[in-house]
Short mmCIF file of C-alpha atoms and ligand atoms in Angstrom, two decimals:
data_model
loop_
_atom_site.label_atom_id
_atom_site.label_comp_id
_atom_site.label_asym_id
_atom_site.label_seq_id
_atom_site.Cartn_x
_atom_site.Cartn_y
_atom_site.Cartn_z
CA UNK A 1 -28.76 -29.18 11.08
CA UNK A 2 -26.83 -29.36 7.86
CA UNK A 3 -28.55 -29.14 4.51
CA UNK A 4 -26.97 -30.74 1.45
CA UNK A 5 -26.34 -29.35 -2.00
CA UNK A 6 -28.54 -28.01 -3.62
CA UNK A 7 -29.64 -25.80 -0.71
CA UNK A 8 -33.04 -25.87 0.94
CA UNK A 9 -34.24 -22.69 -0.78
CA UNK A 10 -33.67 -22.78 -4.51
CA UNK A 11 -33.33 -19.13 -5.38
CA UNK A 12 -34.13 -18.54 -8.99
CA UNK A 13 -32.72 -15.14 -9.76
CA UNK A 14 -30.90 -12.17 -8.32
CA UNK A 15 -34.12 -10.19 -7.96
CA UNK A 16 -35.34 -12.94 -5.63
CA UNK A 17 -32.39 -12.40 -3.29
CA UNK A 18 -33.43 -9.26 -1.40
CA UNK A 19 -36.23 -10.79 0.67
CA UNK A 20 -34.34 -13.95 1.77
CA UNK A 21 -31.23 -11.84 2.54
CA UNK A 22 -33.36 -9.70 4.85
CA UNK A 23 -34.80 -12.87 6.37
CA UNK A 24 -31.31 -14.23 7.18
CA UNK A 25 -30.45 -10.99 8.97
CA UNK A 26 -33.80 -10.98 10.76
CA UNK A 27 -33.32 -14.56 11.99
CA UNK A 28 -29.82 -13.80 13.22
CA UNK A 29 -30.88 -10.52 14.89
CA UNK A 30 -30.39 -10.96 18.63
CA UNK A 31 -31.89 -7.55 19.49
CA UNK A 32 -29.42 -4.77 18.77
CA UNK A 33 -26.68 -7.08 17.50
CA UNK A 34 -26.47 -9.90 14.98
CA UNK A 35 -24.92 -13.34 15.46
CA UNK A 36 -22.48 -14.22 12.69
CA UNK A 37 -24.50 -17.31 11.72
CA UNK A 38 -27.49 -19.18 13.08
CA UNK A 39 -25.71 -22.43 13.92
CA UNK A 40 -21.92 -22.29 13.61
CA UNK A 41 -21.36 -18.83 15.13
CA UNK A 42 -23.85 -17.83 17.86
CA UNK A 43 -21.85 -14.78 19.06
CA UNK A 44 -20.98 -11.28 17.81
CA UNK A 45 -17.79 -11.11 15.75
CA UNK A 46 -15.73 -7.98 15.23
CA UNK A 47 -15.24 -7.58 11.47
CA UNK A 48 -18.52 -9.36 10.66
CA UNK A 49 -20.26 -6.52 12.52
CA UNK A 50 -18.87 -3.93 10.07
CA UNK A 51 -20.09 -5.88 7.03
CA UNK A 52 -23.46 -6.59 8.67
CA UNK A 53 -23.95 -2.88 9.42
CA UNK A 54 -23.24 -2.07 5.75
CA UNK A 55 -26.07 -4.41 4.72
CA UNK A 56 -28.44 -3.20 7.45
CA UNK A 57 -27.86 0.40 6.36
CA UNK A 58 -30.10 -0.34 3.34
CA UNK A 59 -32.93 -1.52 5.58
CA UNK A 60 -32.81 0.77 8.60
CA UNK A 61 -29.95 3.18 9.28
CA UNK A 62 -30.80 3.44 12.97
CA UNK A 63 -30.60 -0.35 13.40
CA UNK A 64 -27.35 -0.39 11.41
CA UNK A 65 -25.87 2.23 13.73
CA UNK A 66 -26.98 0.17 16.74
CA UNK A 67 -25.05 -2.82 15.35
CA UNK A 68 -21.79 -0.88 15.58
CA UNK A 69 -22.68 0.76 18.91
CA UNK A 70 -23.36 -2.61 20.52
CA UNK A 71 -19.91 -3.89 19.52
CA UNK A 72 -18.15 -0.75 20.73
CA UNK A 73 -19.83 -1.10 24.15
CA UNK A 74 -17.24 -3.85 24.70
CA UNK A 75 -14.19 -1.88 23.58
CA UNK A 76 -11.14 -2.43 25.80
CA UNK A 77 -9.50 0.48 27.66
CA UNK A 78 -6.58 0.31 25.24
CA UNK A 79 -9.00 1.03 22.39
CA UNK A 80 -8.98 -2.59 21.20
CA UNK A 81 -12.27 -3.92 19.82
CA UNK A 82 -12.51 -7.61 20.72
CA UNK A 83 -12.70 -10.29 18.06
CA UNK A 84 -15.72 -11.91 19.76
CA UNK A 85 -18.33 -10.63 22.19
CA UNK A 86 -19.88 -13.75 23.68
CA UNK A 87 -23.64 -14.13 23.75
CA UNK A 88 -24.58 -15.03 27.36
CA UNK A 89 -27.73 -16.77 26.08
CA UNK A 90 -25.87 -19.21 23.78
CA UNK A 91 -25.71 -22.76 25.21
CA UNK A 92 -22.18 -23.65 26.43
CA UNK A 93 -21.83 -26.47 23.90
CA UNK A 94 -22.70 -24.27 20.91
CA UNK A 95 -19.21 -22.85 20.18
CA UNK A 96 -15.66 -23.60 21.22
CA UNK A 97 -13.63 -21.86 22.54
CA UNK A 98 -16.51 -20.09 24.27
CA UNK A 99 -16.81 -17.53 27.08
CA UNK A 100 -15.42 -19.86 29.79
CA UNK A 101 -12.26 -20.33 27.83
CA UNK A 102 -11.80 -16.58 27.57
CA UNK A 103 -13.04 -15.63 31.05
CA UNK A 104 -9.52 -15.15 32.40
CA UNK A 105 -9.00 -12.39 29.82
CA UNK A 106 -11.60 -10.40 31.78
CA UNK A 107 -9.06 -10.18 34.62
CA UNK A 108 -6.89 -7.88 32.49
CA UNK A 109 -6.99 -4.29 33.83
CA UNK A 110 -7.80 -3.20 30.28
CA UNK A 111 -10.81 -5.48 29.78
CA UNK A 112 -14.37 -4.10 29.73
CA UNK A 113 -16.81 -5.13 32.50
CA UNK A 114 -17.91 -8.76 32.16
CA UNK A 115 -20.18 -10.60 31.53
CA UNK A 116 -20.57 -10.61 28.63
CA UNK A 117 -17.06 -11.94 28.18
CA UNK A 118 -14.95 -11.00 25.23
CA UNK A 119 -12.00 -12.58 23.51
CA UNK A 120 -8.79 -10.59 23.92
CA UNK A 121 -7.82 -10.85 20.26
CA UNK A 122 -9.06 -8.45 17.58
CA UNK A 123 -9.94 -8.51 13.85
CA UNK A 124 -9.74 -6.17 10.82
CA UNK A 125 -11.34 -2.72 11.39
CA UNK A 126 -14.29 -2.61 8.98
CA UNK A 127 -16.24 -0.30 11.31
CA UNK A 128 -15.36 3.22 10.14
CA UNK A 129 -16.17 2.13 6.58
CA UNK A 130 -19.57 0.93 7.81
CA UNK A 131 -20.19 4.11 9.84
CA UNK A 132 -19.52 6.26 6.78
CA UNK A 133 -21.85 4.13 4.64
CA UNK A 134 -24.61 4.39 7.24
CA UNK A 135 -24.33 8.17 7.10
CA UNK A 136 -24.43 8.09 3.28
CA UNK A 137 -27.49 5.80 3.29
CA UNK A 138 -29.37 8.14 5.67
CA UNK A 139 -30.57 10.47 2.98
CA UNK A 140 -33.74 12.12 4.34
CA UNK A 141 -33.69 14.93 6.92
CA UNK A 142 -34.48 13.08 10.15
CA UNK A 143 -32.41 9.98 9.34
CA UNK A 144 -29.49 12.23 8.33
CA UNK A 145 -29.68 14.14 11.63
CA UNK A 146 -29.73 10.85 13.57
CA UNK A 147 -26.83 9.49 11.54
CA UNK A 148 -24.81 12.64 12.18
CA UNK A 149 -25.46 12.31 15.93
CA UNK A 150 -24.38 8.67 15.67
CA UNK A 151 -21.14 9.70 13.93
CA UNK A 152 -20.43 12.23 16.71
CA UNK A 153 -20.85 9.53 19.31
CA UNK A 154 -18.85 6.80 17.57
CA UNK A 155 -16.04 8.99 16.19
CA UNK A 156 -13.87 9.08 19.38
CA UNK A 157 -14.34 5.32 19.78
CA UNK A 158 -13.25 4.67 16.20
CA UNK A 159 -10.29 7.00 16.68
CA UNK A 160 -9.25 5.12 19.85
CA UNK A 161 -9.60 1.78 18.02
CA UNK A 162 -7.40 2.91 15.12
CA UNK A 163 -4.92 4.51 17.52
CA UNK A 164 -4.65 1.15 19.32
CA UNK A 165 -3.78 -0.56 16.02
CA UNK A 166 -1.28 2.14 15.04
CA UNK A 167 0.50 2.03 18.41
CA UNK A 168 0.29 -1.31 20.22
CA UNK A 169 0.10 -3.25 16.95
CA UNK A 170 2.74 -1.24 15.14
CA UNK A 171 5.39 -0.21 17.65
CA UNK A 172 7.90 -0.17 14.77
CA UNK A 173 5.93 2.56 12.96
CA UNK A 174 6.01 0.38 9.85
CA UNK A 175 2.43 1.12 8.73
CA UNK A 176 1.64 -2.60 9.05
CA UNK A 177 -0.48 -4.23 11.75
CA UNK A 178 0.98 -7.12 13.76
CA UNK A 179 -1.33 -10.02 14.51
CA UNK A 180 -0.82 -12.47 17.41
CA UNK A 181 -3.07 -15.22 16.11
CA UNK A 182 -4.45 -16.39 12.71
CA UNK A 183 -7.94 -15.69 14.11
CA UNK A 184 -7.05 -12.01 14.14
CA UNK A 185 -6.59 -12.04 10.37
CA UNK A 186 -10.12 -13.40 9.83
CA UNK A 187 -8.60 -15.82 7.27
CA UNK A 188 -7.86 -18.40 9.94
CA UNK A 189 -6.37 -21.47 8.22
CA UNK A 190 -5.12 -19.68 5.10
CA UNK A 191 -1.78 -20.96 3.77
CA UNK A 192 -0.63 -17.39 4.52
CA UNK A 193 0.12 -18.58 8.06
CA UNK A 194 1.50 -22.08 7.43
CA UNK A 195 5.22 -21.26 7.65
CA UNK A 196 4.86 -19.02 10.70
CA UNK A 197 2.67 -21.60 12.46
CA UNK A 198 5.06 -24.45 11.68
CA UNK A 199 7.75 -22.63 13.61
CA UNK A 200 5.56 -22.53 16.74
CA UNK A 201 6.45 -25.29 19.18
CA UNK A 202 3.09 -26.43 20.46
CA UNK A 203 2.99 -27.37 24.14
CA UNK A 204 0.32 -29.31 25.95
CA UNK A 205 -3.24 -28.58 24.84
CA UNK A 206 -6.00 -30.39 26.78
CA UNK A 207 -8.56 -32.37 24.77
CA UNK A 208 -11.26 -30.09 23.44
CA UNK A 209 -14.62 -30.38 21.70
CA UNK A 210 -15.12 -29.53 18.01
CA UNK A 211 -18.72 -28.27 17.99
CA UNK A 212 -17.99 -26.61 14.63
CA UNK A 213 -17.83 -30.02 12.93
CA UNK A 214 -21.46 -30.68 13.88
CA UNK A 215 -22.57 -27.85 11.60
CA UNK A 216 -20.81 -28.75 8.33
CA UNK A 217 -21.30 -31.62 5.89
CA UNK A 218 -17.76 -32.93 6.24
CA UNK A 219 -14.75 -32.04 8.40
CA UNK A 220 -12.61 -31.12 5.37
CA UNK A 221 -14.50 -27.79 5.23
CA UNK A 222 -13.08 -26.71 8.60
CA UNK A 223 -9.55 -26.35 10.04
CA UNK A 224 -7.87 -29.62 11.08
CA UNK A 225 -7.21 -30.87 14.62
CA UNK A 226 -3.54 -29.92 14.23
CA UNK A 227 -4.65 -26.37 13.28
CA UNK A 228 -6.86 -26.20 16.39
CA UNK A 229 -4.04 -27.39 18.67
CA UNK A 230 -1.91 -24.52 17.39
CA UNK A 231 -4.77 -22.00 17.72
CA UNK A 232 -5.44 -23.08 21.31
CA UNK A 233 -1.78 -23.07 22.22
CA UNK A 234 -1.43 -19.47 20.97
CA UNK A 235 -4.54 -18.49 22.97
CA UNK A 236 -2.95 -20.08 26.05
CA UNK A 237 0.20 -18.01 25.55
CA UNK A 238 -1.76 -14.77 25.11
CA UNK A 239 -3.69 -15.50 28.31
CA UNK A 240 -0.46 -16.46 30.10
CA UNK A 241 0.87 -13.00 29.16
CA UNK A 242 -2.28 -11.60 30.87
CA UNK A 243 -3.18 -10.04 27.48
CA UNK A 244 -0.44 -7.48 28.07
CA UNK A 245 0.67 -6.16 24.68
CA UNK A 246 4.31 -5.48 25.61
CA UNK A 247 4.69 -8.95 27.13
CA UNK A 248 3.11 -10.54 24.07
CA UNK A 249 5.40 -8.58 21.77
CA UNK A 250 8.43 -9.78 23.76
CA UNK A 251 7.54 -13.42 24.17
CA UNK A 252 4.94 -14.57 21.66
CA UNK A 253 6.08 -17.06 18.97
CA UNK A 254 3.56 -15.88 16.33
CA UNK A 255 4.02 -12.20 15.40
CA UNK A 256 3.07 -11.45 11.81
CA UNK A 257 2.56 -8.26 9.80
CA UNK A 258 -0.79 -8.88 8.06
CA UNK A 259 -1.12 -6.96 4.79
CA UNK A 260 -4.88 -7.40 4.32
CA UNK A 261 -5.61 -6.23 7.87
CA UNK A 262 -3.26 -3.27 7.28
CA UNK A 263 -4.98 -2.40 3.99
CA UNK A 264 -8.43 -2.48 5.58
CA UNK A 265 -7.04 -0.12 8.22
CA UNK A 266 -5.89 2.31 5.49
CA UNK A 267 -9.34 2.24 3.87
CA UNK A 268 -10.95 2.63 7.31
CA UNK A 269 -8.70 5.61 8.03
CA UNK A 270 -9.87 7.21 4.78
CA UNK A 271 -13.44 6.79 6.05
CA UNK A 272 -12.44 8.09 9.49
CA UNK A 273 -10.89 11.19 7.92
CA UNK A 274 -14.18 11.91 6.19
CA UNK A 275 -16.09 11.28 9.45
CA UNK A 276 -13.73 13.65 11.31
CA UNK A 277 -14.72 16.33 8.79
CA UNK A 278 -18.45 15.56 9.16
CA UNK A 279 -18.32 15.84 12.96
CA UNK A 280 -16.13 18.95 12.93
CA UNK A 281 -13.14 17.33 14.67
CA UNK A 282 -9.92 19.28 15.14
CA UNK A 283 -7.32 19.90 12.49
CA UNK A 284 -4.83 17.93 14.64
CA UNK A 285 -7.07 14.89 14.37
CA UNK A 286 -7.26 15.23 10.59
CA UNK A 287 -3.47 15.54 10.36
CA UNK A 288 -2.98 12.53 12.59
CA UNK A 289 -5.36 10.37 10.54
CA UNK A 290 -3.76 11.55 7.29
CA UNK A 291 -0.34 10.58 8.65
CA UNK A 292 -1.72 7.10 9.48
CA UNK A 293 -2.96 6.77 5.90
CA UNK A 294 0.46 7.70 4.44
CA UNK A 295 2.20 5.36 6.85
CA UNK A 296 -0.12 2.51 5.82
CA UNK A 297 0.57 3.08 2.12
CA UNK A 298 4.33 3.10 2.77
CA UNK A 299 4.05 -0.11 4.78
CA UNK A 300 2.14 -1.92 2.03
CA UNK A 301 4.61 -0.67 -0.58
CA UNK A 302 7.46 -2.13 1.48
CA UNK A 303 5.85 -5.57 1.26
CA UNK A 304 5.30 -5.58 -2.50
CA UNK A 305 6.90 -8.61 -4.14
CA UNK A 306 7.75 -8.00 -7.81
CA UNK A 307 8.21 -11.70 -8.48
CA UNK A 308 4.77 -12.93 -7.37
CA UNK A 309 3.26 -9.52 -8.23
CA UNK A 310 1.34 -9.43 -4.97
CA UNK A 311 1.81 -7.92 -1.52
CA UNK A 312 3.14 -10.43 1.03
CA UNK A 313 2.70 -10.80 4.78
CA UNK A 314 5.83 -10.65 6.90
CA UNK A 315 6.88 -12.98 9.72
CA UNK A 316 8.53 -10.78 12.38
CA UNK A 317 9.97 -13.77 14.29
CA UNK A 318 11.64 -15.35 11.26
CA UNK A 319 12.31 -11.90 9.73
CA UNK A 320 11.10 -13.02 6.33
CA UNK A 321 8.10 -12.65 4.01
CA UNK A 322 5.40 -15.32 3.87
CA UNK A 323 5.19 -16.32 0.26
CA UNK A 324 1.70 -17.81 -0.31
CA UNK A 325 -0.44 -16.54 -3.16
CA UNK A 326 -3.78 -15.62 -1.68
CA UNK A 327 -6.41 -12.90 -2.12
CA UNK A 328 -4.68 -11.02 0.72
CA UNK A 329 -1.98 -10.17 -1.82
CA UNK A 330 -4.42 -7.67 -3.37
CA UNK A 331 -4.14 -5.62 -0.19
CA UNK A 332 -2.87 -2.48 -2.01
CA UNK A 333 -6.04 -2.51 -4.12
CA UNK A 334 -8.15 -2.60 -0.96
CA UNK A 335 -6.12 0.26 0.54
CA UNK A 336 -6.71 2.32 -2.63
CA UNK A 337 -4.86 5.38 -3.96
CA UNK A 338 -2.63 3.30 -6.26
CA UNK A 339 -0.26 4.64 -8.90
CA UNK A 340 -1.41 3.54 -12.39
CA UNK A 341 1.44 1.08 -12.92
CA UNK A 342 0.92 -0.75 -9.65
CA UNK A 343 -2.83 -0.86 -10.28
CA UNK A 344 -2.25 -2.31 -13.76
CA UNK A 345 0.07 -5.00 -12.39
CA UNK A 346 -2.37 -5.98 -9.67
CA UNK A 347 -5.23 -6.20 -12.18
CA UNK A 348 -3.07 -8.39 -14.43
CA UNK A 349 -2.43 -10.73 -11.50
CA UNK A 350 -6.14 -10.74 -10.65
CA UNK A 351 -7.13 -11.61 -14.24
CA UNK A 352 -4.30 -14.14 -14.69
CA UNK A 353 -4.67 -17.94 -14.44
CA UNK A 354 -3.47 -17.60 -10.83
CA UNK A 355 -6.86 -16.11 -9.91
CA UNK A 356 -9.88 -15.14 -12.08
CA UNK A 357 -8.40 -16.70 -15.24
CA UNK A 358 -7.91 -20.16 -13.76
CA UNK A 359 -9.59 -22.39 -16.37
CA UNK A 360 -11.54 -24.68 -14.02
CA UNK A 361 -13.29 -21.93 -12.06
CA UNK A 362 -17.08 -22.20 -12.07
CA UNK A 363 -17.42 -18.42 -12.07
CA UNK A 364 -15.00 -15.48 -12.34
CA UNK A 365 -14.85 -14.84 -8.60
CA UNK A 366 -11.53 -15.04 -6.79
CA UNK A 367 -10.67 -18.20 -4.85
CA UNK A 368 -9.30 -17.30 -1.39
CA UNK A 369 -6.04 -19.05 -2.30
CA UNK A 370 -4.68 -19.29 -5.82
CA UNK A 371 -5.27 -22.78 -7.29
CA UNK A 372 -1.61 -22.58 -8.37
CA UNK A 373 -0.42 -22.26 -4.76
CA UNK A 374 0.82 -25.50 -3.13
CA UNK A 375 -1.36 -24.75 -0.10
CA UNK A 376 -4.58 -24.60 -2.20
CA UNK A 377 -7.45 -26.89 -1.21
CA UNK A 378 -10.86 -26.25 -2.84
CA UNK A 379 -13.13 -27.27 0.06
CA UNK A 380 -11.11 -26.23 3.05
CA UNK A 381 -12.30 -22.97 4.56
CA UNK A 382 -9.75 -20.19 3.78
CA UNK A 383 -7.44 -22.45 1.74
CA UNK A 384 -9.29 -22.15 -1.59
CA UNK A 385 -13.07 -21.59 -1.41
CA UNK A 386 -14.65 -18.36 -2.65
CA UNK A 387 -15.90 -16.04 0.12
CA UNK A 388 -18.67 -13.56 -0.83
CA UNK A 389 -17.41 -11.15 1.80
CA UNK A 390 -13.98 -11.07 0.14
CA UNK A 391 -15.67 -10.66 -3.25
CA UNK A 392 -17.40 -7.62 -1.74
CA UNK A 393 -14.10 -6.14 -0.53
CA UNK A 394 -12.53 -6.58 -3.96
CA UNK A 395 -15.63 -5.26 -5.75
CA UNK A 396 -15.62 -2.20 -3.48
CA UNK A 397 -11.90 -1.67 -4.09
CA UNK A 398 -12.33 -2.02 -7.87
CA UNK A 399 -15.19 0.50 -7.85
CA UNK A 400 -13.01 2.97 -5.92
CA UNK A 401 -10.20 2.38 -8.43
CA UNK A 402 -12.69 3.24 -11.26
CA UNK A 403 -12.41 -0.32 -12.61
CA UNK A 404 -16.17 -0.51 -13.04
CA UNK A 405 -16.35 -3.28 -15.65
CA UNK A 406 -14.34 -5.77 -13.67
CA UNK A 407 -16.11 -4.72 -10.47
CA UNK A 408 -19.46 -5.37 -12.11
CA UNK A 409 -18.32 -8.81 -13.28
CA UNK A 410 -17.35 -9.75 -9.73
CA UNK A 411 -20.64 -8.40 -8.34
CA UNK A 412 -22.79 -10.17 -10.96
CA UNK A 413 -20.95 -13.48 -10.64
CA UNK A 414 -21.03 -13.45 -6.87
CA UNK A 415 -24.76 -12.64 -6.82
CA UNK A 416 -25.33 -15.44 -9.30
CA UNK A 417 -23.38 -17.85 -7.10
CA UNK A 418 -25.50 -16.90 -4.08
CA UNK A 419 -28.73 -17.04 -6.12
CA UNK A 420 -27.92 -20.68 -6.99
CA UNK A 421 -26.34 -21.77 -3.71
CA UNK A 422 -27.89 -19.67 -0.92
CA UNK A 423 -26.34 -17.44 1.75
CA UNK A 424 -23.43 -19.75 2.47
CA UNK A 425 -20.28 -18.77 4.29
CA UNK A 426 -18.08 -19.92 1.35
CA UNK A 427 -18.27 -21.81 -1.95
CA UNK A 428 -16.26 -24.49 -3.73
CA UNK A 429 -14.59 -22.60 -6.60
CA UNK A 430 -14.89 -25.31 -9.30
CA UNK A 431 -18.48 -26.42 -8.66
CA UNK A 432 -20.09 -23.50 -6.83
CA UNK A 433 -21.18 -25.88 -4.05
CA UNK A 434 -22.13 -23.93 -0.90
CA UNK A 435 -19.93 -24.79 2.10
CA UNK A 436 -19.64 -23.91 5.79
CA UNK A 437 -22.55 -22.22 7.51
CA UNK A 438 -25.71 -21.81 5.41
CA UNK A 439 -27.20 -18.67 6.92
CA UNK A 440 -24.15 -16.50 7.24
CA UNK A 441 -25.06 -12.93 8.18
CA UNK A 442 -22.27 -11.17 6.30
CA UNK A 443 -23.16 -13.02 3.08
CA UNK A 444 -26.74 -11.72 3.37
CA UNK A 445 -25.45 -8.25 4.22
CA UNK A 446 -23.15 -7.91 1.21
CA UNK A 447 -25.99 -9.11 -1.02
CA UNK A 448 -28.15 -6.22 0.23
CA UNK A 449 -25.34 -3.76 -0.45
CA UNK A 450 -24.75 -5.19 -3.93
CA UNK A 451 -28.44 -5.04 -4.78
CA UNK A 452 -28.52 -1.40 -3.71
CA UNK A 453 -25.30 -0.55 -5.55
CA UNK A 454 -25.62 -2.19 -8.95
CA UNK A 455 -26.32 -0.25 -12.12
CA UNK A 456 -29.99 -1.29 -12.10
CA UNK A 457 -30.51 -0.86 -8.32
CA UNK A 458 -31.99 -4.33 -7.91
CA UNK A 459 -33.17 -3.61 -4.35
CA UNK A 460 -36.20 -1.92 -5.84
CA UNK A 461 -37.36 -5.28 -7.17
CA UNK A 462 -37.72 -6.58 -3.59
C1 LIG B 501 -14.39 -17.59 11.30
O1 LIG B 501 -13.59 -17.60 12.47
C2 LIG B 501 -13.96 -18.19 13.73
C3 LIG B 501 -12.89 -17.81 14.76
O2 LIG B 501 -12.81 -16.42 14.89
C4 LIG B 501 -14.11 -19.70 13.69
O3 LIG B 501 -13.74 -20.34 12.69
O4 LIG B 501 -14.61 -20.25 14.67
C5 LIG B 501 -13.64 -16.69 10.28
O5 LIG B 501 -14.16 -16.85 8.99
C6 LIG B 501 -13.71 -15.23 10.72
O6 LIG B 501 -13.16 -14.40 9.74
C7 LIG B 501 -15.15 -14.80 11.00
O7 LIG B 501 -15.12 -13.51 11.54
C8 LIG B 501 -15.85 -15.77 11.96
C9 LIG B 501 -17.34 -15.48 12.11
O8 LIG B 501 -17.95 -15.37 10.83
O9 LIG B 501 -15.71 -17.12 11.52
#
């Protein structure tokens, strides 16, 4: 059921957010794992799980650890962590493409035992960052000992996951991750992918349901039918290649170096390096992870565009950069470790009218696509709306870059937006209207982390 604007629960202030955020996570808790949203997304998603675990860490570190463990139970033999683990209890008509559509992927020799079925795509690796934060949140003796045991158990799995991304997804050794599908980026219909998708010749795609449209107020909030035909065609090609990475690399029409994914991997490798130290891993491991971090920084540097003053994705098939202005362009900020000049330039772009300084914005939180970009659309999913989870990533990056004042502004404004509009998936940037799913787990999770991280530690008010 869809609720209009204003939302069903009118939340009066930030201090009132902790309890309802916990309630969203409780409602979406499926026993050891959390569905991405109550209606639109009844399954477990890859990068959502990392963000959800970060939020859960403030409630119960053991449960937060379980969230990651449950996802990694479905890791592929190659080390890949699937983009969706399908909930066997979800009714078949609740999500498309569901487990049946992906079942053939289970025939791959690299797939984990099924059911439950998994998709054979992946998503950005937020998990090591979450694992480190769980350990940090486990402050008293017993919780700390449990969290250390958890790190010991998950460390080799995280290492295998990152190794998969650094090998199969970067055979060129560029430091940049190649994606096979816009779903792998997590920013599905972003204008980032328009040019690369246009070049894909779409073959026959059978008629398919759009259950997603039943859960939003109007179809303009979701990708179009033409988008879905392309998505399903690319899935068909990946399945036709039997999910074999070398075959996909040779034949697939959509091969793109994704800078945001690559930057999250750099930040995740920083976390993994720290975890390797905490679990007493070998010096060889530490050297390997450090080399991945340097490679990632070099890769992002190679995609810096001095004209748009952002980092740009790169289309391997067309051998050219993809020139949209989106939040993904702040990838070097997310990766961290910036030289002062590059940091200053990125902050100028962030504050400029292309992003936070755009005069019509309801609040100073970054729209997913710059309103000055021709692909911008304020209500359409990743083509313009504000995403709290992206606000969290930028806030976290700004904090790590010691840009505390701007970080605090993003945190405050985003909390304010959620206090007025509820735990929506995304928000219209000019009005603050909540859009998409209304009980989105990662929105609730980042709220819990923000409340625990702000100067006044607002969690205590809960
Ligand atoms: C959205 O993506 C799924 C496909 O993976 C969809 O639209 O059906 C994206 O926002 C993605 O980033 C997110 O992980 C997923 C679940 O929240 O929903």
